[in-house]
């Protein structure tokens, strides 16, 4: 997880960080001292800063155990560069860990401390940083001068991030993860989801119990002997553990006790604790007003009249604390935003907010108007209450109805499988489907790996945390699934992952698996056609280290072979060009698509219908300050979203600014679809990070004829304030318009949330829905390309392009392709290209507004019967709207 404001890794005690000359505040944390008290491990002493410039190499690994093994080998005389290439997960691994010459002042504070007494040729101690455990070596000048090809950029994982103001981490996620890391575990716990659940539950309980005993009144004499700073940090750490579980009453009590001590002894810590108490009070206000379990429109921003909270005491407390904090730091945009939001919960935004802190409502207004979406999840029976997770919408039963499958990163929560009842409602059949023991999973993605015509799916686990086994679930074509992970050969080695993509890399008609890895090199599994896979990661050249957060596939150069784009949260992204021989070459630098140094979700799509796959890449900075800068039109310090237009010559042009996407949000869940059937693909971003600070509206961006994207969140009613994860676009009602499904919830149990199923109420434009069936190609036709030539009344003929796939890298839309045709659209021709067989099909005289099946081996299309079945609430709302329209004079 990314660090919070003033929180670096395990949050060294008493350290003060400055960014851009502004004091960010005392780093309260306790992890160093508190974990020493609980487990007998002391934190290293702080050291003075230096401004010396030195040449450095670095190795970063995911666990302290691996770091100890690496340090032991280095001490025994192993070559640092060779070990970096073999073991490091840092992007510098390709260059033997060489970072170039670095000013120590530009490094993260904990790395500066570690290097204080390290002479040329010597090694640093093992140092905890957000991406793992680092060992550095100071390179003698004589050696540094001989090193060729230094890194192209300074890497965000190791540097001080310039002037980005990161938000304070209030959630306990770091403390809970540290408890799990240090807890004694049973053998095989990472391979068995049930054991994984037990280790998570027991480690959290043990850490909380130890701190409770430490701070119990019975220990008063010992507590009185402690230094006030130590005691303050222990109360803060216990508050964080309570926060993690969502026990806000005791959490607020512990924050308040830390605040009392700070007020008497450590005044510089007071503002941060006021901020923490404001955040905790606002979160409690949301919980007691049931906005997580029954959100309705209460957590859609801008809030509509009549949605003020009934229980207001906690919101008023939050206002009190944020106001005190802003007296000390009036320019803090995150506190200003949360103050405005607190007033909104009382129904007093914007007029009730003090003028000097008010954020105008106009900052969130839609730039264009679209039809409003309606959340119908409760009436449709999709009753999830979950932490962060993935979502798939697709037809798992081959009956023409779209089912919904969801997962949760909660290591103890099973998958949910919502069978489409065919009447606008769903029933959870996870247990009947054999999925009750499939626990956890931050993301899921569908496939048909064995080409039997029944959709299988992959569960991805361990993202942001620790390596855990994935699960490949084979569809038995009878409504049940079987775990074939071990038999298929994809279960080893264990990885921490939340992203993968299925693609046919060699056009043999079988889907291969690219698995994105946060704990080492990525993996590529070649489908052998007998239900098993061969790991060809190294020979394919894709096993480069990095903290991979997104993997997507497309034939970006239209040479008939699929390529991959890989995002890196802590460095430069990679574009792997397919060499047509099961190997790949990274051409990201030549193609101009390196990203911003902190990337997350991504996808290929033809946003302007030019016939070439373009590339959208989300930046990810856990800074509410930067998101508020977007709304207020202020300059950014962080990297923005990126839109790369395909030039058609193997390179891309950065068109971010001209497309209106030079914005900074916090998108995790993200996907694309066509909300108004105009033929141009729109974007939906689900924002958030683990901290309770991160209450930001999701964002719907309408594609304006391939020229620019306009924020239409407010008019669409899709601005959910809580954490967004898996996102899918799908025409679930079969009425010819795509709805939006978003799995909503945070990274801790105290931030669970109900799923949102936003029903599309738009009408008036035409469409076509295409289900492609591969014969020589893979059965779900992943990678097949579609070109529609369309004529609209009063306009010139145009082409619309689609590629079969599930969309973005966090959330999975159906493989069927829903294509908007615009107003009075007429299909002149449809062309299908099947890369595996090289087949091109051309169809003419196609009627619009229908569902079609196209088989690779047929010369005719087949019309599919897909009766319209509205969601109950959506149907009644539309009828009410029609009656109101008819009653008007």
mmCIF file of C-alpha atoms in Angstrom, residues 252-460:
data_model
loop_
_atom_site.group_PDB
_atom_site.id
_atom_site.type_symbol
_atom_site.label_atom_id
_atom_site.label_comp_id
_atom_site.label_asym_id
_atom_site.label_seq_id
_atom_site.Cartn_x
_atom_site.Cartn_y
_atom_site.Cartn_z
ATOM 1 C CA UNK A 252 -11.632 7.315 18.586
ATOM 2 C CA UNK A 253 -10.959 6.800 22.310
ATOM 3 C CA UNK A 254 -7.362 5.797 21.546
ATOM 4 C CA UNK A 255 -6.795 8.648 19.091
ATOM 5 C CA UNK A 256 -8.207 11.021 21.736
ATOM 6 C CA UNK A 257 -5.801 9.693 24.370
ATOM 7 C CA UNK A 258 -2.870 10.201 22.003
ATOM 8 C CA UNK A 259 -4.240 13.704 21.333
ATOM 9 C CA UNK A 260 -4.356 14.436 25.083
ATOM 10 C CA UNK A 261 -0.724 13.428 25.511
ATOM 11 C CA UNK A 262 0.335 15.425 22.456
ATOM 12 C CA UNK A 263 -1.510 18.518 23.717
ATOM 13 C CA UNK A 264 0.497 18.367 26.956
ATOM 14 C CA UNK A 265 3.896 17.250 25.704
ATOM 15 C CA UNK A 266 4.240 17.355 21.902
ATOM 16 C CA UNK A 267 2.390 20.329 20.356
ATOM 17 C CA UNK A 268 3.826 19.634 16.903
ATOM 18 C CA UNK A 269 1.874 16.376 16.826
ATOM 19 C CA UNK A 270 -1.426 18.055 17.686
ATOM 20 C CA UNK A 271 -2.535 19.059 14.138
ATOM 21 C CA UNK A 272 -2.019 15.566 12.740
ATOM 22 C CA UNK A 273 -4.019 14.044 15.579
ATOM 23 C CA UNK A 274 -6.790 16.592 15.063
ATOM 24 C CA UNK A 275 -6.866 15.534 11.423
ATOM 25 C CA UNK A 276 -6.953 11.847 12.402
ATOM 26 C CA UNK A 277 -9.810 12.470 14.838
ATOM 27 C CA UNK A 278 -11.722 14.364 12.136
ATOM 28 C CA UNK A 279 -11.314 11.482 9.704
ATOM 29 C CA UNK A 280 -12.322 8.883 12.298
ATOM 30 C CA UNK A 281 -15.368 10.928 13.354
ATOM 31 C CA UNK A 282 -16.546 11.351 9.763
ATOM 32 C CA UNK A 283 -16.116 7.627 9.146
ATOM 33 C CA UNK A 284 -18.143 6.836 12.272
ATOM 34 C CA UNK A 285 -20.833 9.243 11.088
ATOM 35 C CA UNK A 286 -21.097 7.331 7.822
ATOM 36 C CA UNK A 287 -21.289 4.011 9.639
ATOM 37 C CA UNK A 288 -24.030 4.994 12.103
ATOM 38 C CA UNK A 289 -26.042 6.461 9.223
ATOM 39 C CA UNK A 290 -25.789 3.151 7.295
ATOM 40 C CA UNK A 291 -24.284 4.696 4.158
ATOM 41 C CA UNK A 292 -22.012 1.694 3.632
ATOM 42 C CA UNK A 293 -24.674 -1.017 3.847
ATOM 43 C CA UNK A 294 -27.562 0.948 2.324
ATOM 44 C CA UNK A 295 -25.963 3.786 0.366
ATOM 45 C CA UNK A 296 -28.856 4.816 -1.874
ATOM 46 C CA UNK A 297 -28.040 8.361 -2.959
ATOM 47 C CA UNK A 298 -26.506 9.357 0.399
ATOM 48 C CA UNK A 299 -22.963 8.774 -0.843
ATOM 49 C CA UNK A 300 -23.354 10.073 -4.376
ATOM 50 C CA UNK A 301 -21.614 13.383 -4.880
ATOM 51 C CA UNK A 302 -22.830 16.049 -5.420
ATOM 52 C CA UNK A 303 -25.416 15.088 -2.808
ATOM 53 C CA UNK A 304 -29.024 15.657 -3.802
ATOM 54 C CA UNK A 305 -31.435 17.572 -1.495
ATOM 55 C CA UNK A 306 -33.062 15.400 1.128
ATOM 56 C CA UNK A 307 -30.071 13.096 1.625
ATOM 57 C CA UNK A 308 -28.655 14.719 4.762
ATOM 58 C CA UNK A 309 -27.744 12.354 7.589
ATOM 59 C CA UNK A 310 -30.288 11.876 10.399
ATOM 60 C CA UNK A 311 -27.634 11.275 13.082
ATOM 61 C CA UNK A 312 -25.375 14.330 13.006
ATOM 62 C CA UNK A 313 -23.249 14.308 16.168
ATOM 63 C CA UNK A 314 -20.194 12.667 14.588
ATOM 64 C CA UNK A 315 -20.275 14.879 11.496
ATOM 65 C CA UNK A 316 -20.324 17.911 13.770
ATOM 66 C CA UNK A 317 -17.327 16.501 15.662
ATOM 67 C CA UNK A 318 -15.512 16.022 12.355
ATOM 68 C CA UNK A 319 -16.206 19.655 11.457
ATOM 69 C CA UNK A 320 -14.794 20.734 14.820
ATOM 70 C CA UNK A 321 -11.541 18.803 14.338
ATOM 71 C CA UNK A 322 -11.043 19.756 10.676
ATOM 72 C CA UNK A 323 -11.662 23.414 11.543
ATOM 73 C CA UNK A 324 -8.973 23.284 14.239
ATOM 74 C CA UNK A 325 -6.552 21.638 11.841
ATOM 75 C CA UNK A 326 -7.234 24.254 9.160
ATOM 76 C CA UNK A 327 -6.495 27.040 11.608
ATOM 77 C CA UNK A 328 -2.911 25.748 11.606
ATOM 78 C CA UNK A 329 -2.827 24.666 7.941
ATOM 79 C CA UNK A 330 -5.388 26.739 6.007
ATOM 80 C CA UNK A 331 -4.047 25.632 2.606
ATOM 81 C CA UNK A 332 -4.452 21.896 3.253
ATOM 82 C CA UNK A 333 -6.752 20.864 0.409
ATOM 83 C CA UNK A 334 -7.491 17.409 1.807
ATOM 84 C CA UNK A 335 -8.759 18.874 5.081
ATOM 85 C CA UNK A 336 -10.724 21.564 3.213
ATOM 86 C CA UNK A 337 -12.389 18.891 1.090
ATOM 87 C CA UNK A 338 -13.285 16.723 4.093
ATOM 88 C CA UNK A 339 -14.633 19.774 5.906
ATOM 89 C CA UNK A 340 -16.874 20.551 2.925
ATOM 90 C CA UNK A 341 -17.951 16.914 2.769
ATOM 91 C CA UNK A 342 -18.777 16.915 6.484
ATOM 92 C CA UNK A 343 -21.049 19.920 5.951
ATOM 93 C CA UNK A 344 -22.628 18.063 3.002
ATOM 94 C CA UNK A 345 -23.623 15.205 5.305
ATOM 95 C CA UNK A 346 -25.573 17.800 7.320
ATOM 96 C CA UNK A 347 -27.255 19.190 4.203
ATOM 97 C CA UNK A 348 -25.315 22.456 4.631
ATOM 98 C CA UNK A 349 -22.960 22.333 1.632
ATOM 99 C CA UNK A 350 -21.960 24.650 0.096
ATOM 100 C CA UNK A 351 -23.609 27.641 1.794
ATOM 101 C CA UNK A 352 -22.916 26.506 5.348
ATOM 102 C CA UNK A 353 -19.174 26.081 4.832
ATOM 103 C CA UNK A 354 -17.066 29.041 6.038
ATOM 104 C CA UNK A 355 -16.238 31.088 2.960
ATOM 105 C CA UNK A 356 -12.477 30.874 3.467
ATOM 106 C CA UNK A 357 -12.616 27.052 3.281
ATOM 107 C CA UNK A 358 -15.505 26.593 0.850
ATOM 108 C CA UNK A 359 -14.951 24.540 -2.303
ATOM 109 C CA UNK A 360 -17.536 25.749 -4.826
ATOM 110 C CA UNK A 361 -20.163 23.285 -6.009
ATOM 111 C CA UNK A 362 -19.432 24.446 -9.552
ATOM 112 C CA UNK A 363 -16.043 22.682 -9.344
ATOM 113 C CA UNK A 364 -17.895 19.358 -9.552
ATOM 114 C CA UNK A 365 -20.466 20.278 -12.187
ATOM 115 C CA UNK A 366 -20.883 18.213 -15.360
ATOM 116 C CA UNK A 367 -19.358 19.770 -18.444
ATOM 117 C CA UNK A 368 -22.014 18.028 -20.541
ATOM 118 C CA UNK A 369 -25.385 16.551 -19.642
ATOM 119 C CA UNK A 370 -26.200 12.837 -19.926
ATOM 120 C CA UNK A 371 -29.040 10.612 -18.753
ATOM 121 C CA UNK A 372 -28.972 9.738 -15.069
ATOM 122 C CA UNK A 373 -28.117 6.222 -13.918
ATOM 123 C CA UNK A 374 -30.081 4.493 -11.135
ATOM 124 C CA UNK A 375 -28.542 2.172 -8.544
ATOM 125 C CA UNK A 376 -30.738 -0.946 -8.658
ATOM 126 C CA UNK A 377 -28.461 -3.390 -6.813
ATOM 127 C CA UNK A 378 -30.788 -3.841 -3.776
ATOM 128 C CA UNK A 379 -33.959 -4.445 -5.790
ATOM 129 C CA UNK A 380 -32.087 -6.712 -8.205
ATOM 130 C CA UNK A 381 -30.815 -8.888 -5.342
ATOM 131 C CA UNK A 382 -27.110 -8.190 -5.839
ATOM 132 C CA UNK A 383 -26.557 -7.757 -2.132
ATOM 133 C CA UNK A 384 -22.794 -7.769 -1.647
ATOM 134 C CA UNK A 385 -21.201 -6.022 1.331
ATOM 135 C CA UNK A 386 -17.537 -6.340 0.636
ATOM 136 C CA UNK A 387 -14.021 -5.036 0.832
ATOM 137 C CA UNK A 388 -12.116 -4.176 -2.340
ATOM 138 C CA UNK A 389 -12.597 -6.803 -5.017
ATOM 139 C CA UNK A 390 -13.116 -7.702 -8.628
ATOM 140 C CA UNK A 391 -16.191 -8.188 -10.790
ATOM 141 C CA UNK A 392 -17.023 -10.156 -13.932
ATOM 142 C CA UNK A 393 -20.256 -9.715 -15.870
ATOM 143 C CA UNK A 394 -20.764 -12.437 -18.482
ATOM 144 C CA UNK A 395 -22.897 -15.401 -19.517
ATOM 145 C CA UNK A 396 -21.470 -18.325 -17.527
ATOM 146 C CA UNK A 397 -24.463 -20.591 -18.237
ATOM 147 C CA UNK A 398 -24.854 -20.081 -22.018
ATOM 148 C CA UNK A 399 -28.492 -19.068 -21.674
ATOM 149 C CA UNK A 400 -28.143 -15.564 -23.085
ATOM 150 C CA UNK A 401 -28.361 -13.902 -19.654
ATOM 151 C CA UNK A 402 -25.496 -12.035 -18.049
ATOM 152 C CA UNK A 403 -24.482 -13.259 -14.591
ATOM 153 C CA UNK A 404 -22.395 -11.333 -12.045
ATOM 154 C CA UNK A 405 -19.379 -12.791 -10.238
ATOM 155 C CA UNK A 406 -17.615 -10.832 -7.474
ATOM 156 C CA UNK A 407 -14.570 -11.322 -5.257
ATOM 157 C CA UNK A 408 -13.110 -9.606 -2.195
ATOM 158 C CA UNK A 409 -9.563 -9.086 -0.919
ATOM 159 C CA UNK A 410 -10.983 -10.072 2.480
ATOM 160 C CA UNK A 411 -9.068 -13.304 2.992
ATOM 161 C CA UNK A 412 -12.106 -14.828 4.722
ATOM 162 C CA UNK A 413 -14.886 -13.851 2.299
ATOM 163 C CA UNK A 414 -15.999 -16.325 -0.381
ATOM 164 C CA UNK A 415 -16.749 -15.470 -3.982
ATOM 165 C CA UNK A 416 -20.320 -14.448 -4.815
ATOM 166 C CA UNK A 417 -21.931 -15.898 -7.944
ATOM 167 C CA UNK A 418 -25.152 -14.086 -8.882
ATOM 168 C CA UNK A 419 -27.188 -16.181 -11.277
ATOM 169 C CA UNK A 420 -29.407 -14.107 -13.568
ATOM 170 C CA UNK A 421 -32.991 -15.212 -12.915
ATOM 171 C CA UNK A 422 -34.272 -13.770 -16.194
ATOM 172 C CA UNK A 423 -36.737 -11.440 -14.478
ATOM 173 C CA UNK A 424 -34.457 -8.499 -13.618
ATOM 174 C CA UNK A 425 -33.234 -10.125 -10.402
ATOM 175 C CA UNK A 426 -30.330 -12.334 -9.319
ATOM 176 C CA UNK A 427 -29.796 -15.190 -6.863
ATOM 177 C CA UNK A 428 -26.477 -16.008 -5.226
ATOM 178 C CA UNK A 429 -25.572 -19.577 -6.193
ATOM 179 C CA UNK A 430 -21.936 -19.571 -5.058
ATOM 180 C CA UNK A 431 -22.407 -22.568 -2.783
ATOM 181 C CA UNK A 432 -24.296 -24.583 -5.402
ATOM 182 C CA UNK A 433 -21.607 -23.676 -7.942
ATOM 183 C CA UNK A 434 -18.831 -25.047 -5.706
ATOM 184 C CA UNK A 435 -17.345 -21.656 -4.896
ATOM 185 C CA UNK A 436 -17.966 -21.456 -1.128
ATOM 186 C CA UNK A 437 -14.354 -22.375 -0.286
ATOM 187 C CA UNK A 438 -12.834 -19.937 -2.756
ATOM 188 C CA UNK A 439 -11.927 -17.178 -0.297
ATOM 189 C CA UNK A 440 -10.364 -13.805 -1.067
ATOM 190 C CA UNK A 441 -9.245 -12.458 -4.413
ATOM 191 C CA UNK A 442 -8.603 -8.816 -5.229
ATOM 192 C CA UNK A 443 -9.425 -9.349 -8.900
ATOM 193 C CA UNK A 444 -11.024 -11.931 -11.193
ATOM 194 C CA UNK A 445 -11.009 -12.365 -14.965
ATOM 195 C CA UNK A 446 -12.935 -14.735 -17.240
ATOM 196 C CA UNK A 447 -11.602 -16.972 -20.014
ATOM 197 C CA UNK A 448 -12.283 -20.217 -21.874
ATOM 198 C CA UNK A 449 -8.858 -21.780 -21.558
ATOM 199 C CA UNK A 450 -9.957 -25.228 -22.815
ATOM 200 C CA UNK A 451 -12.205 -24.068 -25.691
ATOM 201 C CA UNK A 452 -15.216 -26.066 -24.534
ATOM 202 C CA UNK A 453 -17.602 -23.146 -24.952
ATOM 203 C CA UNK A 454 -18.147 -22.630 -21.203
ATOM 204 C CA UNK A 455 -16.555 -19.641 -19.505
ATOM 205 C CA UNK A 456 -13.924 -20.339 -16.851
ATOM 206 C CA UNK A 457 -12.319 -17.722 -14.619
ATOM 207 C CA UNK A 458 -9.130 -16.899 -12.722
ATOM 208 C CA UNK A 459 -8.970 -15.576 -9.143
ATOM 209 C CA UNK A 460 -5.983 -13.332 -8.359
#
